[in-house]
Amino acid sequence: MQHLLFSALALSAAADAYGSGSAGWDRAYSKAKIALSKLNQTEKVGIATGVTWEGGPCVGNTYAPSSIDYPSLCLQDSPLGIRFANPVTAFPAGINAGATWDRDLLYARGAAMGEESKGLGVHVQLGPVAGPLGKNPNGGRNWEGFSVDPYLSGVAMEETIQGMQDSGVQACAKHWLGNEQEHNRETMSSNIGDRATHELYVWPFMNAVKANVASVMCSYNKINETWACESDAALNNLLKKELGFPGYVVSDWNAQHTGVNSALAGLDMTMPGSDFASPPGSVFWGPHLVEAVTNGSVPQSRLDNMVTRILAAWYLLDQDQGYPEVSFSSWNGGKATVDVTADHGSVVRTVARDSIVLLRNEGKSLPLRRPKSLAIIGQDAIVNPAGANACNDRGCNNGTLAMGWGSGTAQFPYLVGPLDAIQVQAKKDGTKIVQSTTDSTSAGASAAASAETAVVFVNSDAGEGYITVEGNAGDRNNLDPWHNGNELVKAVAAVNKNVIVVVHSVGPILLETILAQPSVKAIVWAGLPGQESGNALVDVLYGGTSPSGKLPYTIAKQFADYGAGWNPALDDNFAEDIFIDYRHFDKNGITPRYEFGFGLSYTTFDYSRLSINVFATPGASNGRIVPGGAEQIFKFVGTISTLVKNTGKVSGAEVAQLYIGLPDSAPSSPPKQLRGFQKLHLQPGQSGMATFELTRRDLSYWDVPTQKWVVPSGTFTVYVGSSSRDIRQHGKFTVGGH
Ligand code: BGC
């Protein structure tokens, strides 16, 4: 397991990975070239072409050649578990994995998902997600990814991919690039400036490529007016040349628009493929690609390159060594002939628990201490009475919310609702439970009136645009809690002086109405926790574990404060430029309600002994291209460290965060940007050292004129703290003899 992102080991692995004659991609390419030489033209094209939607057991399937021992490749959603199969584990969504800020858990979640994929015979698991990055707080699919911050997202991509691929499945980093909203996603152009492209949207994909991700999925939208899946600039130049991506590019489902252009631009596999004219967009390869190569429109070398990349990814993961057969079909209920779930429920519970963000805790009303009576209120406290999987692709918001909707889902094998788990604890404690499990304000108030403490559950859902839920066409219509959640909290707070609000949400919700109720003593943000929802919540509510999640995005006081949102117009010009989320709030002096990186604990932490040891030289990063980009970008250039002490009475975990401000010689930049973090688990009185390892990229901006990552000269500002605004230590260092 790789814990330190850019440790010496990681650096040497990156340096050796490709083009240097070592194991990994080089070995895989040698095998792929031998296999390629045995294939005829139809077989080559078949390896790059999907057999059509529902044409095989998986959501994507290719044609199997007969000349070599290579299967019909099985590509299957999703980023949080195996879609359309059961039993499988329904993991916490990416956004919760991101909220743990825990490298070990990110890896463990990836490894467990990868085991399930491999066990079921899935060759390619379609995740993880770094696009959308989440610049629009109301974007429908942000929860599939990890964080709106590219650094946090990048670390999460790297750990997740390493976990998945160590288990044997090919990961697929998606969606490349600029797919930030659901509205108009198949017609719009994301027009993104070059600097924002690199510093925000490409950044986490650099980590993905550096982690040797096998495949990348190009997105539905256009990038700067050209379809992502036929953009020479985005595929050939940016992804393959600049980032040195050795794997293959697969289209999003029906995101291909031309046969020849997409091939020339660098697309390597089309999905889901079809020999029929419907659905549109799937008729381009297959026999047409054979013809295009025959008539010279697509060079033979390009077809050979596609196939080499696809085969190399398969060999890279040793999938030629007795890989299991596909043991389920997506189209008949998904019943698998094997049970791959093992003890993954414990990974789910740990990630869900450690992603819970405690936003407010007045008068230490949490943890609960054997309350005499507890009112549990809101439909979000119970599992949908029609069943946790009652709606296709989780396309409804009935009962407790534990994942969003769309292709990025999996079937719950079971779902522990909050009330189920609280009842178990209440029995042990002798607590009387009063419940009102609808969103009725009057019923909620009458349940709450007699109880010592009332816990109100509210939620906010979102998903993929092919399903509309309660008027939300993927993207959210607003950032309010659904089902009149504000009114429900108000009604309960009017009759009970000790109210705890639990939020299950795909992203930020506006909390002003809730916070305006003096009776609301605590707010617990539980995100999208997956199948162990209730158990993880009880772990934190009752103090078995101190909350240790930190917000992976900003919670604003009002929607307009974000300065971004999904765009109803046909194109989006990404006017936010490099200033999204906290970068925007910091630059414009806007006070958020709860800032990026924020989260309370049941204990307290003290920071001391800031130590800065940076030895970077100014200028551009060059060097040969390794997976991820020019080699020097990833060069280790020093450490910053701080001592963190648990000064409270209970054990807990703190995410120490490093933010860096670039010197004045850099072009206008965010006041500070996350450039390191470490989660420390500390007993009362115990201290631990948080060490942030820096690479040249962490100190760089993307220089548009020279098209390089450049370390500016001058004085850098160092901020170390408990959130992006709770800065406990300041420092400086100088690069380039100032
Ligand atoms: C989504 C992808 C998904 C694919 C296959 C598309 O609609 O955008 O994320 O992997 O469908 O289900």
Coordinates of N, CA and C in Angstrom, one line a residue, residues 95-298:
I95 N -17.8 11.1 -2.9 CA -17.7 12.3 -2.1 C -17.5 12.0 -0.6
N96 N -18.0 10.9 -0.2 CA -17.8 10.5 1.2 C -16.3 10.0 1.4
A97 N -15.9 9.2 0.4 CA -14.5 8.8 0.5 C -13.6 10.0 0.5
G98 N -13.9 11.0 -0.3 CA -13.1 12.2 -0.2 C -13.2 12.9 1.1
A99 N -14.3 12.9 1.7 CA -14.5 13.6 3.0 C -13.8 12.9 4.2
T100 N -13.3 11.7 4.0 CA -12.4 11.1 5.0 C -11.0 11.7 5.0
W101 N -10.6 12.2 3.9 CA -9.2 12.7 3.8 C -8.2 11.7 4.3
D102 N -8.5 10.4 4.0 CA -7.7 9.4 4.6 C -7.2 8.5 3.5
R103 N -5.9 8.6 3.2 CA -5.3 7.8 2.1 C -5.5 6.3 2.3
D104 N -5.4 5.8 3.5 CA -5.5 4.4 3.7 C -6.9 3.9 3.4
L105 N -7.9 4.7 3.8 CA -9.3 4.3 3.5 C -9.7 4.4 2.1
L106 N -9.1 5.4 1.4 CA -9.4 5.6 0.0 C -8.8 4.4 -0.8
Y107 N -7.6 3.9 -0.4 CA -7.0 2.8 -1.0 C -7.9 1.5 -0.7
A108 N -8.2 1.4 0.6 CA -9.0 0.2 1.0 C -10.3 0.1 0.3
R109 N -11.0 1.2 0.1 CA -12.3 1.2 -0.6 C -12.0 0.8 -2.1
G110 N -11.0 1.3 -2.7 CA -10.7 1.0 -4.1 C -10.3 -0.5 -4.2
A111 N -9.5 -1.0 -3.2 CA -9.1 -2.4 -3.3 C -10.3 -3.3 -3.1
A112 N -11.2 -3.0 -2.2 CA -12.4 -3.8 -2.0 C -13.3 -3.8 -3.2
M113 N -13.5 -2.7 -3.8 CA -14.3 -2.6 -5.1 C -13.6 -3.5 -6.2
G114 N -12.3 -3.3 -6.3 CA -11.6 -4.1 -7.3 C -11.7 -5.6 -7.1
E115 N -11.7 -6.0 -5.9 CA -11.8 -7.4 -5.6 C -13.2 -7.9 -6.1
E116 N -14.2 -7.1 -5.9 CA -15.6 -7.5 -6.3 C -15.7 -7.6 -7.8
S117 N -15.1 -6.6 -8.4 CA -15.1 -6.6 -9.9 C -14.4 -7.8 -10.5
K118 N -13.2 -8.1 -9.9 CA -12.5 -9.2 -10.4 C -13.2 -10.5 -10.1
G119 N -13.8 -10.6 -8.9 CA -14.5 -11.8 -8.6 C -15.7 -12.1 -9.5
L120 N -16.3 -11.0 -10.0 CA -17.4 -11.2 -10.9 C -17.0 -11.2 -12.4
G121 N -15.7 -11.2 -12.6 CA -15.2 -11.3 -14.0 C -15.3 -9.9 -14.8
V122 N -15.5 -8.8 -14.1 CA -15.5 -7.5 -14.7 C -14.0 -7.1 -15.0
H123 N -13.7 -6.8 -16.3 CA -12.3 -6.5 -16.6 C -12.0 -5.0 -16.3
V124 N -13.0 -4.2 -16.6 CA -12.8 -2.7 -16.4 C -13.9 -2.2 -15.6
Q125 N -13.6 -1.6 -14.4 CA -14.6 -1.0 -13.6 C -14.6 0.5 -14.0
L126 N -15.8 1.0 -14.3 CA -15.9 2.4 -14.8 C -15.9 3.5 -13.7
G127 N -14.8 3.7 -13.2 CA -14.5 4.7 -12.2 C -13.0 4.6 -11.8
P128 N -12.5 5.5 -11.1 CA -13.2 6.6 -10.3 C -13.4 7.9 -11.2
V129 N -14.1 8.9 -10.5 CA -14.5 10.1 -11.2 C -13.7 11.3 -10.7
A130 N -13.2 12.1 -11.6 CA -12.6 13.4 -11.3 C -13.3 14.5 -12.1
G131 N -14.2 14.1 -13.0 CA -14.9 15.0 -13.8 C -16.4 14.5 -13.9
P132 N -17.3 15.3 -13.3 CA -17.2 16.6 -12.8 C -16.3 16.7 -11.6
L133 N -15.6 17.8 -11.6 CA -14.8 18.2 -10.4 C -15.7 18.7 -9.4
G134 N -16.7 19.4 -9.8 CA -17.7 20.0 -8.9 C -17.7 21.5 -8.8
K135 N -17.3 22.2 -9.9 CA -17.3 23.6 -9.8 C -18.7 24.2 -9.6
N136 N -19.7 23.5 -10.1 CA -21.1 23.9 -9.9 C -21.6 23.2 -8.7
P137 N -21.9 23.9 -7.6 CA -22.4 23.2 -6.4 C -23.6 22.4 -6.5
N138 N -24.4 22.8 -7.6 CA -25.7 22.1 -7.8 C -25.5 21.1 -9.0
G139 N -24.3 20.8 -9.4 CA -24.1 19.8 -10.5 C -24.6 18.4 -10.1
G140 N -25.2 17.7 -11.0 CA -25.9 16.4 -10.6 C -25.0 15.3 -10.2
R141 N -23.8 15.2 -10.8 CA -22.9 14.0 -10.5 C -21.7 14.3 -9.7
N142 N -21.7 15.5 -9.0 CA -20.5 15.8 -8.2 C -20.2 14.7 -7.2
W143 N -21.2 14.1 -6.6 CA -21.0 13.1 -5.6 C -20.3 11.9 -6.0
E144 N -20.3 11.6 -7.4 CA -19.6 10.5 -7.9 C -18.0 10.6 -7.7
G145 N -17.6 11.9 -7.7 CA -16.2 12.2 -7.5 C -15.9 12.6 -6.0
F146 N -14.7 13.0 -5.8 CA -14.2 13.1 -4.4 C -14.3 14.4 -3.7
S147 N -14.0 15.4 -4.5 CA -13.9 16.8 -4.0 C -13.8 17.8 -5.1
V148 N -14.2 19.0 -4.8 CA -14.0 20.1 -5.8 C -12.6 20.6 -5.8
D149 N -11.8 20.2 -4.9 CA -10.4 20.6 -4.9 C -9.6 19.6 -5.7
P150 N -8.8 20.1 -6.6 CA -8.1 19.2 -7.5 C -7.0 18.4 -6.8
Y151 N -6.4 19.0 -5.7 CA -5.4 18.3 -5.0 C -6.0 17.1 -4.3
L152 N -7.0 17.3 -3.5 CA -7.7 16.3 -2.8 C -8.3 15.2 -3.7
S153 N -8.9 15.7 -4.8 CA -9.4 14.8 -5.8 C -8.3 13.9 -6.4
G154 N -7.1 14.6 -6.6 CA -6.0 13.9 -7.2 C -5.5 12.8 -6.4
V155 N -5.3 13.1 -5.1 CA -4.8 12.0 -4.1 C -5.8 10.9 -4.1
A156 N -7.1 11.3 -4.1 CA -8.2 10.3 -4.0 C -8.2 9.4 -5.2
M157 N -8.0 10.0 -6.4 CA -7.9 9.2 -7.6 C -6.8 8.3 -7.6
E158 N -5.6 8.8 -7.2 CA -4.4 7.9 -7.1 C -4.6 6.7 -6.2
E159 N -5.1 7.0 -5.0 CA -5.2 5.9 -4.0 C -6.3 4.9 -4.5
T160 N -7.4 5.4 -5.0 CA -8.5 4.5 -5.4 C -8.0 3.7 -6.6
I161 N -7.3 4.3 -7.5 CA -6.9 3.5 -8.7 C -5.8 2.5 -8.3
Q162 N -4.9 2.8 -7.4 CA -4.0 1.9 -6.9 C -4.7 0.7 -6.2
G163 N -5.6 1.0 -5.4 CA -6.4 0.0 -4.7 C -7.1 -0.9 -5.7
M164 N -7.8 -0.4 -6.6 CA -8.6 -1.1 -7.6 C -7.6 -2.0 -8.4
Q165 N -6.6 -1.4 -9.0 CA -5.7 -2.1 -9.9 C -4.8 -3.1 -9.1
D166 N -4.5 -2.9 -7.9 CA -3.8 -3.9 -7.1 C -4.6 -5.2 -6.9
S167 N -6.0 -4.9 -7.0 CA -6.9 -6.1 -6.9 C -7.1 -6.8 -8.2
G168 N -6.6 -6.2 -9.3 CA -6.6 -6.9 -10.6 C -7.6 -6.3 -11.6
V169 N -8.5 -5.4 -11.2 CA -9.4 -4.8 -12.2 C -8.7 -3.6 -12.9
Q170 N -9.1 -3.3 -14.1 CA -8.6 -2.1 -14.8 C -9.5 -1.0 -14.3
A171 N -8.9 0.1 -13.8 CA -9.7 1.3 -13.5 C -9.9 2.1 -14.7
C172 N -11.0 3.0 -14.7 CA -11.3 3.9 -15.8 C -11.5 5.3 -15.2
A173 N -10.6 6.2 -15.4 CA -10.7 7.5 -14.9 C -11.7 8.3 -15.8
K174 N -12.7 8.9 -15.2 CA -13.7 9.6 -16.1 C -14.2 10.8 -15.4
H175 N -14.8 11.8 -16.1 CA -15.0 11.8 -17.5 C -14.2 13.0 -18.0
W176 N -13.4 12.7 -19.1 CA -12.4 13.6 -19.6 C -13.0 14.4 -20.7
L177 N -13.4 15.6 -20.6 CA -13.0 16.6 -19.6 C -14.0 17.7 -19.6
G178 N -14.3 18.3 -18.5 CA -15.1 19.5 -18.5 C -16.6 19.1 -18.4
N179 N -17.0 17.9 -18.0 CA -18.4 17.5 -18.0 C -18.9 17.9 -16.6
E180 N -19.2 19.2 -16.4 CA -19.5 19.7 -15.1 C -21.0 19.8 -14.8
Q181 N -21.8 19.5 -15.8 CA -23.3 19.5 -15.5 C -24.0 18.5 -16.3
E182 N -25.2 18.2 -16.0 CA -26.1 17.3 -16.7 C -26.9 17.9 -17.8
H183 N -27.4 19.1 -17.5 CA -28.2 19.8 -18.5 C -27.3 20.0 -19.8
N184 N -27.9 19.6 -20.9 CA -27.2 19.8 -22.2 C -25.9 19.1 -22.3
R185 N -25.7 18.1 -21.5 CA -24.3 17.5 -21.5 C -23.9 16.9 -22.9
E186 N -24.9 16.5 -23.7 CA -24.6 15.9 -24.9 C -24.6 16.9 -26.1
T187 N -24.8 18.1 -25.8 CA -24.8 19.1 -26.9 C -23.9 20.3 -26.6
M188 N -23.6 20.5 -25.3 CA -22.9 21.8 -25.0 C -21.4 21.7 -25.2
S189 N -20.8 22.9 -25.2 CA -19.4 23.0 -25.2 C -18.9 23.6 -23.9
S190 N -17.9 23.0 -23.3 CA -17.3 23.5 -22.1 C -16.1 24.3 -22.6
N191 N -16.2 25.6 -22.5 CA -15.1 26.4 -23.1 C -14.2 26.8 -21.9
I192 N -13.1 26.2 -21.8 CA -12.2 26.4 -20.5 C -10.9 26.9 -20.9
G193 N -10.5 28.0 -20.2 CA -9.2 28.5 -20.4 C -8.1 27.5 -20.1
D194 N -7.0 27.7 -20.8 CA -5.9 26.7 -20.7 C -5.4 26.6 -19.2
R195 N -5.3 27.7 -18.5 CA -4.7 27.6 -17.2 C -5.7 26.9 -16.2
A196 N -7.0 27.2 -16.3 CA -8.0 26.5 -15.5 C -8.0 25.0 -15.9
T197 N -7.9 24.8 -17.2 CA -7.9 23.4 -17.7 C -6.8 22.6 -16.9
H198 N -5.6 23.1 -16.9 CA -4.5 22.4 -16.2 C -4.6 22.4 -14.7
E199 N -4.8 23.6 -14.1 CA -4.7 23.7 -12.7 C -5.9 23.1 -11.9
L200 N -7.0 23.0 -12.6 CA -8.2 22.5 -11.9 C -8.6 21.1 -12.5
Y201 N -9.0 21.1 -13.8 CA -9.7 19.9 -14.3 C -8.7 18.8 -14.7
V202 N -7.6 19.1 -15.2 CA -6.6 18.1 -15.6 C -5.9 17.5 -14.4
W203 N -5.6 18.4 -13.4 CA -4.8 18.0 -12.3 C -5.1 16.6 -11.7
P204 N -6.3 16.3 -11.3 CA -6.5 15.0 -10.7 C -6.3 13.8 -11.7
F205 N -6.5 14.1 -13.0 CA -6.2 13.1 -14.0 C -4.7 12.8 -14.1
M206 N -3.9 13.8 -13.8 CA -2.4 13.6 -13.8 C -2.1 12.5 -12.8
N207 N -2.7 12.7 -11.6 CA -2.5 11.7 -10.5 C -3.0 10.3 -11.0
A208 N -4.1 10.3 -11.7 CA -4.7 9.0 -12.2 C -3.7 8.4 -13.2
V209 N -3.2 9.1 -14.1 CA -2.2 8.6 -15.1 C -0.9 8.1 -14.4
K210 N -0.5 8.9 -13.4 CA 0.7 8.6 -12.6 C 0.5 7.3 -11.9
A211 N -0.7 7.0 -11.5 CA -1.1 5.8 -10.8 C -1.3 4.6 -11.8
N212 N -0.9 4.9 -13.1 CA -1.0 3.8 -14.1 C -2.4 3.4 -14.4
V213 N -3.3 4.3 -14.4 CA -4.7 4.0 -14.7 C -4.7 3.3 -16.1
A214 N -5.5 2.3 -16.2 CA -5.5 1.5 -17.5 C -6.3 2.2 -18.6
S215 N -7.4 2.9 -18.2 CA -8.2 3.6 -19.2 C -8.8 4.9 -18.7
V216 N -9.1 5.7 -19.7 CA -9.8 7.0 -19.4 C -11.0 7.1 -20.3
M217 N -12.1 7.6 -19.8 CA -13.3 7.8 -20.5 C -13.5 9.2 -21.0
C218 N -13.6 9.4 -22.3 CA -13.9 10.8 -22.8 C -15.4 11.1 -22.6
S219 N -15.7 12.4 -22.4 CA -17.0 12.8 -21.9 C -17.9 13.1 -23.1
Y220 N -19.2 13.4 -22.7 CA -20.2 13.7 -23.7 C -20.1 15.1 -24.3
N221 N -19.6 16.0 -23.5 CA -19.6 17.4 -24.0 C -18.6 17.7 -25.0
K222 N -18.7 18.9 -25.6 CA -17.5 19.4 -26.4 C -16.6 20.1 -25.5
I223 N -15.3 20.1 -25.8 CA -14.3 20.9 -25.1 C -13.9 22.0 -26.1
N224 N -14.1 23.2 -25.8 CA -13.7 24.3 -26.6 C -14.2 24.1 -28.1
E225 N -15.4 23.7 -28.2 CA -16.2 23.6 -29.4 C -15.9 22.3 -30.2
T226 N -15.1 21.4 -29.7 CA -14.9 20.1 -30.3 C -15.3 19.0 -29.4
W227 N -16.0 18.0 -29.9 CA -16.5 16.8 -29.1 C -15.3 16.3 -28.3
A228 N -15.5 16.0 -27.0 CA -14.4 15.5 -26.2 C -13.8 14.2 -26.8
C229 N -14.7 13.3 -27.4 CA -14.2 12.0 -27.9 C -13.6 12.1 -29.3
E230 N -13.6 13.3 -29.9 CA -12.9 13.5 -31.1 C -12.0 14.7 -31.1
S231 N -11.5 15.1 -29.9 CA -10.7 16.3 -29.8 C -9.2 15.9 -29.8
D232 N -8.6 16.2 -30.9 CA -7.1 16.0 -31.0 C -6.4 16.7 -29.9
A233 N -6.9 17.9 -29.6 CA -6.2 18.7 -28.5 C -6.3 18.0 -27.2
A234 N -7.5 17.4 -26.9 CA -7.7 16.9 -25.5 C -7.2 15.4 -25.4
L235 N -7.3 14.7 -26.5 CA -6.9 13.2 -26.4 C -5.5 13.1 -26.8
N236 N -5.1 13.4 -28.1 CA -3.7 13.1 -28.5 C -2.8 14.0 -27.8
N237 N -3.1 15.3 -27.8 CA -2.1 16.2 -27.3 C -2.0 16.3 -25.7
L238 N -3.2 16.6 -25.1 CA -3.1 16.7 -23.7 C -2.9 15.4 -23.0
L239 N -3.8 14.5 -23.2 CA -3.8 13.2 -22.4 C -2.6 12.3 -22.8
K240 N -2.5 12.1 -24.1 CA -1.5 11.1 -24.5 C 0.0 11.7 -24.6
K241 N 0.1 12.9 -25.1 CA 1.5 13.5 -25.2 C 1.9 14.1 -23.9
E242 N 1.1 15.1 -23.5 CA 1.5 15.9 -22.3 C 1.5 15.1 -21.1
L243 N 0.5 14.3 -20.9 CA 0.4 13.5 -19.6 C 1.0 12.1 -19.8
G244 N 1.4 11.8 -21.0 CA 2.1 10.5 -21.3 C 1.2 9.3 -20.9
F245 N -0.1 9.3 -21.2 CA -1.0 8.3 -20.9 C -0.8 7.1 -21.8
P246 N -0.3 5.9 -21.2 CA -0.1 4.7 -22.1 C -1.3 3.9 -22.3
G247 N -2.3 4.1 -21.6 CA -3.5 3.2 -21.7 C -4.4 3.6 -22.8
Y248 N -5.7 3.2 -22.8 CA -6.6 3.5 -23.9 C -7.7 4.5 -23.5
V249 N -8.2 5.2 -24.5 CA -9.4 6.1 -24.2 C -10.6 5.4 -24.7
V250 N -11.6 5.3 -23.8 CA -12.9 4.7 -24.2 C -14.0 5.8 -24.2
S251 N -14.9 5.7 -25.2 CA -15.9 6.8 -25.2 C -16.9 6.6 -24.1
D252 N -17.5 7.7 -23.7 CA -18.7 7.5 -22.9 C -19.7 7.0 -23.8
W253 N -20.8 6.4 -23.2 CA -21.8 5.6 -24.0 C -22.5 6.5 -25.0
N254 N -22.2 6.2 -26.3 CA -22.7 7.0 -27.4 C -22.2 8.5 -27.5
A255 N -21.0 8.7 -26.9 CA -20.4 10.0 -27.0 C -19.5 10.2 -28.2
Q256 N -19.5 9.1 -29.1 CA -18.7 9.3 -30.3 C -19.6 9.9 -31.4
H257 N -19.0 10.8 -32.2 CA -19.8 11.4 -33.2 C -19.3 11.2 -34.6
T258 N -18.1 10.8 -34.8 CA -17.6 10.5 -36.1 C -16.7 9.3 -36.1
G259 N -16.6 8.6 -37.2 CA -15.7 7.4 -37.2 C -14.2 7.8 -37.4
V260 N -14.0 8.5 -38.5 CA -12.6 8.8 -38.8 C -12.0 9.8 -37.9
N261 N -12.7 10.9 -37.7 CA -12.1 12.0 -36.8 C -11.8 11.5 -35.4
S262 N -12.7 10.7 -34.9 CA -12.5 10.2 -33.5 C -11.2 9.3 -33.5
A263 N -11.1 8.5 -34.5 CA -9.9 7.6 -34.6 C -8.7 8.4 -34.6
L264 N -8.7 9.4 -35.5 CA -7.5 10.2 -35.7 C -7.2 11.1 -34.4
A265 N -8.2 11.5 -33.7 CA -8.0 12.3 -32.6 C -7.5 11.6 -31.4
G266 N -7.6 10.2 -31.4 CA -7.0 9.5 -30.3 C -8.0 8.6 -29.5
L267 N -9.2 8.5 -30.0 CA -10.2 7.6 -29.3 C -9.7 6.1 -29.7
D268 N -9.7 5.3 -28.6 CA -9.2 3.9 -28.9 C -10.3 2.8 -28.8
M269 N -11.4 3.1 -28.1 CA -12.5 2.1 -28.0 C -13.8 2.9 -28.0
T270 N -14.8 2.3 -28.7 CA -16.1 3.0 -28.8 C -17.1 2.1 -28.0
M271 N -17.9 2.8 -27.3 CA -19.0 2.1 -26.5 C -20.3 2.8 -26.6
P272 N -21.4 2.1 -26.5 CA -21.5 0.6 -26.4 C -21.3 0.0 -27.8
G273 N -21.3 0.7 -28.8 CA -21.1 0.2 -30.2 C -22.3 -0.5 -30.7
S274 N -22.4 -0.5 -32.0 CA -23.6 -1.1 -32.6 C -23.4 -1.2 -34.1
D275 N -24.0 -2.2 -34.7 CA -24.0 -2.2 -36.2 C -25.2 -1.7 -36.7
F276 N -26.1 -1.2 -35.8 CA -27.3 -0.6 -36.3 C -27.3 0.9 -36.1
A277 N -28.3 1.5 -36.8 CA -28.3 3.0 -36.8 C -28.8 3.6 -35.5
S278 N -29.3 2.8 -34.6 CA -29.9 3.3 -33.4 C -29.3 2.6 -32.2
P279 N -29.0 3.2 -31.1 CA -29.1 4.6 -30.9 C -28.0 5.4 -31.7
P280 N -28.3 6.6 -31.9 CA -27.4 7.4 -32.8 C -26.0 7.5 -32.1
G281 N -25.0 7.6 -32.9 CA -23.7 7.8 -32.4 C -23.0 6.5 -32.2
S282 N -23.6 5.4 -32.5 CA -22.9 4.1 -32.2 C -22.6 3.3 -33.5
V283 N -22.6 4.0 -34.6 CA -22.5 3.2 -35.9 C -21.1 3.4 -36.5
F284 N -20.2 4.1 -35.8 CA -19.0 4.6 -36.5 C -17.9 3.6 -36.7
W285 N -17.7 2.6 -35.8 CA -16.6 1.7 -36.0 C -17.1 0.4 -36.5
G286 N -16.6 -0.7 -36.0 CA -17.0 -2.0 -36.5 C -16.6 -2.0 -38.0
P287 N -17.4 -2.5 -38.9 CA -17.0 -2.6 -40.3 C -16.6 -1.3 -40.9
H288 N -17.2 -0.2 -40.4 CA -16.8 1.1 -41.0 C -15.3 1.5 -40.7
L289 N -14.8 1.0 -39.6 CA -13.4 1.3 -39.3 C -12.5 0.4 -40.2
V290 N -12.9 -0.8 -40.4 CA -12.2 -1.6 -41.3 C -12.1 -0.9 -42.7
E291 N -13.2 -0.4 -43.1 CA -13.3 0.3 -44.4 C -12.4 1.5 -44.4
A292 N -12.5 2.3 -43.3 CA -11.7 3.5 -43.2 C -10.2 3.3 -43.3
V293 N -9.8 2.1 -42.7 CA -8.3 1.8 -42.8 C -8.0 1.4 -44.2
T294 N -8.9 0.6 -44.8 CA -8.7 0.1 -46.2 C -8.6 1.2 -47.2
N295 N -9.4 2.2 -47.0 CA -9.4 3.3 -48.0 C -8.4 4.4 -47.6
G296 N -7.7 4.2 -46.5 CA -6.6 5.1 -46.1 C -7.0 6.3 -45.3
S297 N -8.3 6.4 -44.9 CA -8.7 7.6 -44.1 C -8.1 7.5 -42.7
V298 N -8.0 6.3 -42.2 CA -7.3 6.1 -40.9 C -6.1 5.2 -41.2

